[in-house]
Short mmCIF file of N, CA, C and O in Angstrom, two decimals:
data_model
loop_
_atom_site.label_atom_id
_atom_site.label_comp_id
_atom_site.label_asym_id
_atom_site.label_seq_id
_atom_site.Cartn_x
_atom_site.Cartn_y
_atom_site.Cartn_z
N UNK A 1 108.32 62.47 107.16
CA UNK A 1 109.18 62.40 105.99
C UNK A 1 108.41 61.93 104.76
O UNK A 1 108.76 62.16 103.60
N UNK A 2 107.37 61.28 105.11
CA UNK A 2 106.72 60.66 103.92
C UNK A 2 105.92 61.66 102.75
O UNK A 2 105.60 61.57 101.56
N UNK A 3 105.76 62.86 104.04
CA UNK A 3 104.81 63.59 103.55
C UNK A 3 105.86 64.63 102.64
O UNK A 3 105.53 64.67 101.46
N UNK A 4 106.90 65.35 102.95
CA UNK A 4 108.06 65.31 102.10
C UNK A 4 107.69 64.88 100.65
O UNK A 4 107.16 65.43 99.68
N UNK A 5 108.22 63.58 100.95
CA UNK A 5 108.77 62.72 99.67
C UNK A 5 107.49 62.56 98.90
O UNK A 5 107.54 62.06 97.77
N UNK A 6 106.05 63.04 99.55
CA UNK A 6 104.97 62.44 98.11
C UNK A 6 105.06 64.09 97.59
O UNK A 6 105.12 64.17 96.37
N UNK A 7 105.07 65.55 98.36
CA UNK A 7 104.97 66.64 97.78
C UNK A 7 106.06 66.94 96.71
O UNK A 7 106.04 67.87 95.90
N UNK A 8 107.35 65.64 96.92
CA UNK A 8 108.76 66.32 95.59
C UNK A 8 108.06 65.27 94.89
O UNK A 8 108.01 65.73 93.75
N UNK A 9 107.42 63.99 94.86
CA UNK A 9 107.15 63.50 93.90
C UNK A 9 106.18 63.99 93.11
O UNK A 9 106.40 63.80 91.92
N UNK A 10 104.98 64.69 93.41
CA UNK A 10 103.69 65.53 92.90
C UNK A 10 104.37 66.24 91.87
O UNK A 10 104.07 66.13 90.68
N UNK A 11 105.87 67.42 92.56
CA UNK A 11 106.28 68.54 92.12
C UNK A 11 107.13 67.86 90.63
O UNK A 11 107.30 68.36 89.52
N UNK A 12 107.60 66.40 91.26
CA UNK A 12 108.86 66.33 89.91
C UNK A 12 107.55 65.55 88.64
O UNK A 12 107.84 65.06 87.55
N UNK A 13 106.46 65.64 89.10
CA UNK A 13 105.44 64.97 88.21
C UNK A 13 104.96 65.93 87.16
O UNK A 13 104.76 65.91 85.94
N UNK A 14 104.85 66.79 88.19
CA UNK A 14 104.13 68.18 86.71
C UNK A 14 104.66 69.61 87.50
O UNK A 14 104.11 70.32 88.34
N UNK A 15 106.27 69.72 86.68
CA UNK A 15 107.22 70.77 86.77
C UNK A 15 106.55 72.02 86.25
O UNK A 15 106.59 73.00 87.00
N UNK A 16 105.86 72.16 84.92
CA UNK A 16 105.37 73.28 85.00
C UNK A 16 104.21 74.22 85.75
O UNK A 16 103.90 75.41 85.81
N UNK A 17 103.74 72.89 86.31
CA UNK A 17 102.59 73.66 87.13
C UNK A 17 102.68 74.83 88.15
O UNK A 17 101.59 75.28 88.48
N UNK A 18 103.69 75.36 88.66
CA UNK A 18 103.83 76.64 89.23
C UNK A 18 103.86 77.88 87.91
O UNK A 18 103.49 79.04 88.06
N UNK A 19 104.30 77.38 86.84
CA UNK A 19 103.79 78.16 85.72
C UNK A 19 103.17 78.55 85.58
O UNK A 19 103.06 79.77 85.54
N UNK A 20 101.93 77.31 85.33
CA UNK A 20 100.60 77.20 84.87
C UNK A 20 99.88 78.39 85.93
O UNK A 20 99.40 79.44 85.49
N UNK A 21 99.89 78.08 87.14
CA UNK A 21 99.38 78.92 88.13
C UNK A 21 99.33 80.21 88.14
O UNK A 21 98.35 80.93 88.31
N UNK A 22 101.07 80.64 87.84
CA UNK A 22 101.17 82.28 87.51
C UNK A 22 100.11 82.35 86.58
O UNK A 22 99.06 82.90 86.93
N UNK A 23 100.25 81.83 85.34
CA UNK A 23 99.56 82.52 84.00
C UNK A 23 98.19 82.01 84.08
O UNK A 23 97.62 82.21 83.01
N UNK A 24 97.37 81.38 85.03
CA UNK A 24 96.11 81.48 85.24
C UNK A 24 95.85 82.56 86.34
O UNK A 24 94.77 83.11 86.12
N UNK A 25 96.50 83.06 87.49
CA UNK A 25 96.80 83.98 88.32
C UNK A 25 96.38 85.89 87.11
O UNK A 25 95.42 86.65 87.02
N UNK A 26 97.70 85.81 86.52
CA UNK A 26 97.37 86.71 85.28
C UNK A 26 96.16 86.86 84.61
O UNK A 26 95.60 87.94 84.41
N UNK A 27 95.68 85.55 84.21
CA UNK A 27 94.55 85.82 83.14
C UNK A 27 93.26 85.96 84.08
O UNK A 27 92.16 85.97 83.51
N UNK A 28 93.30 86.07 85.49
CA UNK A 28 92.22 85.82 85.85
C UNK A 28 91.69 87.18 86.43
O UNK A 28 90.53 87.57 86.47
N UNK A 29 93.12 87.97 86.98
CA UNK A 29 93.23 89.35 86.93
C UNK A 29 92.87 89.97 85.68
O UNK A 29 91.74 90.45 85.71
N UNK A 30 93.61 90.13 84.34
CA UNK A 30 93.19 90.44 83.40
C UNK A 30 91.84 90.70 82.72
O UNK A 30 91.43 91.68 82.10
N UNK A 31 91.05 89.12 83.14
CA UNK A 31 89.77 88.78 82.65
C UNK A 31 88.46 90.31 83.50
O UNK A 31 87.61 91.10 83.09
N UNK A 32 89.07 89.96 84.69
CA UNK A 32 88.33 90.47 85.77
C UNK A 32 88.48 91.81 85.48
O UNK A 32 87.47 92.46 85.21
N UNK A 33 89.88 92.51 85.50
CA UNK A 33 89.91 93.67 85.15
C UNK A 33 88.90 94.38 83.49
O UNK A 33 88.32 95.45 83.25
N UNK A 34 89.10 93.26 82.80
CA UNK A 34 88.09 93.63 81.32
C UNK A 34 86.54 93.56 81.64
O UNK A 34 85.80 94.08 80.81
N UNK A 35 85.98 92.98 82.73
CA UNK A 35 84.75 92.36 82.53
C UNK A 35 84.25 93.61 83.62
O UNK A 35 83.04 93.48 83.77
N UNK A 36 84.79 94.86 84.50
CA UNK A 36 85.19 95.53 85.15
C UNK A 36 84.77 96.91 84.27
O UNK A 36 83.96 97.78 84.57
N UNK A 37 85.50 96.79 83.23
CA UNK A 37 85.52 97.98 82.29
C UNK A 37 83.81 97.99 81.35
O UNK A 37 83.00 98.86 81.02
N UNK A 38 83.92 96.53 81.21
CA UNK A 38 83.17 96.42 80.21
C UNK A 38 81.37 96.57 80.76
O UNK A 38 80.54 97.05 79.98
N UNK A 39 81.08 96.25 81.72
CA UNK A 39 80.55 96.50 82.95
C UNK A 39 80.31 97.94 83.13
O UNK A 39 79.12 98.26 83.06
N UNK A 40 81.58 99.35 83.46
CA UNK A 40 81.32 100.34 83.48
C UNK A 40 81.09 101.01 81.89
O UNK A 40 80.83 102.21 81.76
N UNK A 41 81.17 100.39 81.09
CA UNK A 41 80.91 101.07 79.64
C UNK A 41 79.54 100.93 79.40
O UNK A 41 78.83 101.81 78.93
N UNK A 42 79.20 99.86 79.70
CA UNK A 42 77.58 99.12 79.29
C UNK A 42 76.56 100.12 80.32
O UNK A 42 75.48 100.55 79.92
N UNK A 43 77.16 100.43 81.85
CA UNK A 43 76.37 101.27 82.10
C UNK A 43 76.01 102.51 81.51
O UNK A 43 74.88 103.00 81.46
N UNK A 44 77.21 103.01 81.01
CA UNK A 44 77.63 104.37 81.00
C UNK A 44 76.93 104.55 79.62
O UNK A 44 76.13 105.48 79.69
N UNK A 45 76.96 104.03 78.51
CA UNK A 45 76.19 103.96 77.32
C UNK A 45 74.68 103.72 77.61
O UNK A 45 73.87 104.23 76.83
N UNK A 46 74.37 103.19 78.36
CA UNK A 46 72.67 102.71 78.33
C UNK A 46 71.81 103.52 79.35
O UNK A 46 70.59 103.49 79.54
N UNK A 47 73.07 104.47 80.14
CA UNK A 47 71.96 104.98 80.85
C UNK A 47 71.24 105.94 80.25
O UNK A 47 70.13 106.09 80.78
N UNK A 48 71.43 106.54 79.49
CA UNK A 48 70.34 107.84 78.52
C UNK A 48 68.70 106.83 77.93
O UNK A 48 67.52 107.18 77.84
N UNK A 49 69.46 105.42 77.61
CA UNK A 49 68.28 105.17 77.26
C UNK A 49 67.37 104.47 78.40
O UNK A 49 66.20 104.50 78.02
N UNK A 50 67.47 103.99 79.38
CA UNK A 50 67.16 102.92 80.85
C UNK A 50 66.56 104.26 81.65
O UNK A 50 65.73 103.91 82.50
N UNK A 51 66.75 105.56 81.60
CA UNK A 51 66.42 106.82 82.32
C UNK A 51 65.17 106.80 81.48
O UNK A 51 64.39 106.22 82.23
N UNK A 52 64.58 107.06 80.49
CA UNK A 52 63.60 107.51 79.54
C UNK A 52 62.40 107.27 80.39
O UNK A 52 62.37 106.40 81.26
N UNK A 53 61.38 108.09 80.10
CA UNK A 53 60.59 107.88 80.65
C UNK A 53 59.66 107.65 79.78
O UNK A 53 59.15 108.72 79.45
N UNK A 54 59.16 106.66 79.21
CA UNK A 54 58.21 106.42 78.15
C UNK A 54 56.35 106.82 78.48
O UNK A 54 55.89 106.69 79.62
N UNK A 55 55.76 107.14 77.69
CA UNK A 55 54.38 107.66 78.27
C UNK A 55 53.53 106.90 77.22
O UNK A 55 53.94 107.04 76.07
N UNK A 56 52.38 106.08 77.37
CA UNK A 56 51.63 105.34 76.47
C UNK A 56 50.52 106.14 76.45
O UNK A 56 49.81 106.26 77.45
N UNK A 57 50.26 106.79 75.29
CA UNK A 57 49.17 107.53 75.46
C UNK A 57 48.17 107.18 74.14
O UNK A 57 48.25 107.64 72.99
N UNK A 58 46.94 105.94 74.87
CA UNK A 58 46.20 105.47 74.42
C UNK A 58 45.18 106.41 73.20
O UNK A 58 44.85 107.55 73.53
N UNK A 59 44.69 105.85 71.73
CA UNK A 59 44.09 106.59 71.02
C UNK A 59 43.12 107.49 71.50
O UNK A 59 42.91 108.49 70.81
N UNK A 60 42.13 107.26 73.10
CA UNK A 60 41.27 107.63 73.70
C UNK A 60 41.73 109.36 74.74
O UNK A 60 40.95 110.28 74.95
N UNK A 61 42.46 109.31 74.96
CA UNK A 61 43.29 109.49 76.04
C UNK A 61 43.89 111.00 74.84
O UNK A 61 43.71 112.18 75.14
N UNK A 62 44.45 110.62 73.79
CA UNK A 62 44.82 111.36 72.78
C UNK A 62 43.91 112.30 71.88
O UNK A 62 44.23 113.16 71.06
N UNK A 63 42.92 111.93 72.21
CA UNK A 63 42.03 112.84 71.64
C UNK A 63 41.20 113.53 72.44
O UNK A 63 40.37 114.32 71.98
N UNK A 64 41.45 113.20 74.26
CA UNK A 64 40.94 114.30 75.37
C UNK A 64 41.67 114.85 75.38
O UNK A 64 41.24 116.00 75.30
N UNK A 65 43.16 114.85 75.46
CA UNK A 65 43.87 115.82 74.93
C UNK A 65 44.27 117.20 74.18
O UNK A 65 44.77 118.24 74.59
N UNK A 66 43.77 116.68 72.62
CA UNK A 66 43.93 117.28 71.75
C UNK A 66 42.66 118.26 71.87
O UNK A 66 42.91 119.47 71.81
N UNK A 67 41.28 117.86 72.05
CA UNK A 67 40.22 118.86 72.37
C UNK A 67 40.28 119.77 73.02
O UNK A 67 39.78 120.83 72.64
N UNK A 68 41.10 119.63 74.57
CA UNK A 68 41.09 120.27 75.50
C UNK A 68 42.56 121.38 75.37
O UNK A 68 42.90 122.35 76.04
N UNK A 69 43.25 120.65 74.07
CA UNK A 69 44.15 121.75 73.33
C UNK A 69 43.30 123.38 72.74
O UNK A 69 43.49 124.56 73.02
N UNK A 70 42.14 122.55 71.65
CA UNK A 70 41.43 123.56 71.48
C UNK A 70 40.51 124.12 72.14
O UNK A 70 39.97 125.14 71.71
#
């Protein structure tokens, strides 16, 4: 019984807290769902540039090149 009477006293202590819970419940879905999206956008935009294949083609390197053009 004791254990009872301390859980209605907790509850009559802080009444809104089943509130509170929903609307952290909500925002945490919400959050998750945005960070979700935002996540698939960031891929979806950066992959053209993260694919690139960059080529360093040293001043040396650029002019065996260009000879072997002509």
């Amino acid at each position: 019984i004791s254990k009872d009477v301390v859980t209605f006293l907790n509850w009559a202590a802080e009444p809104e807290l089943d509130e509170r819970k929903k609307i952290g419940v909500k925002a945490l879905m919400l959050f998750s769902t945005l960070t979700a999206i935002a996540l698939w956008i960031k891929r979806n935009r950066w992959h053209t540039l993260k694919s690139r294949k960059v080529v360093f083609n040293s001043p040396k390197n650029w002019q065996q090149q260009q000879q072997k053009k002509n």
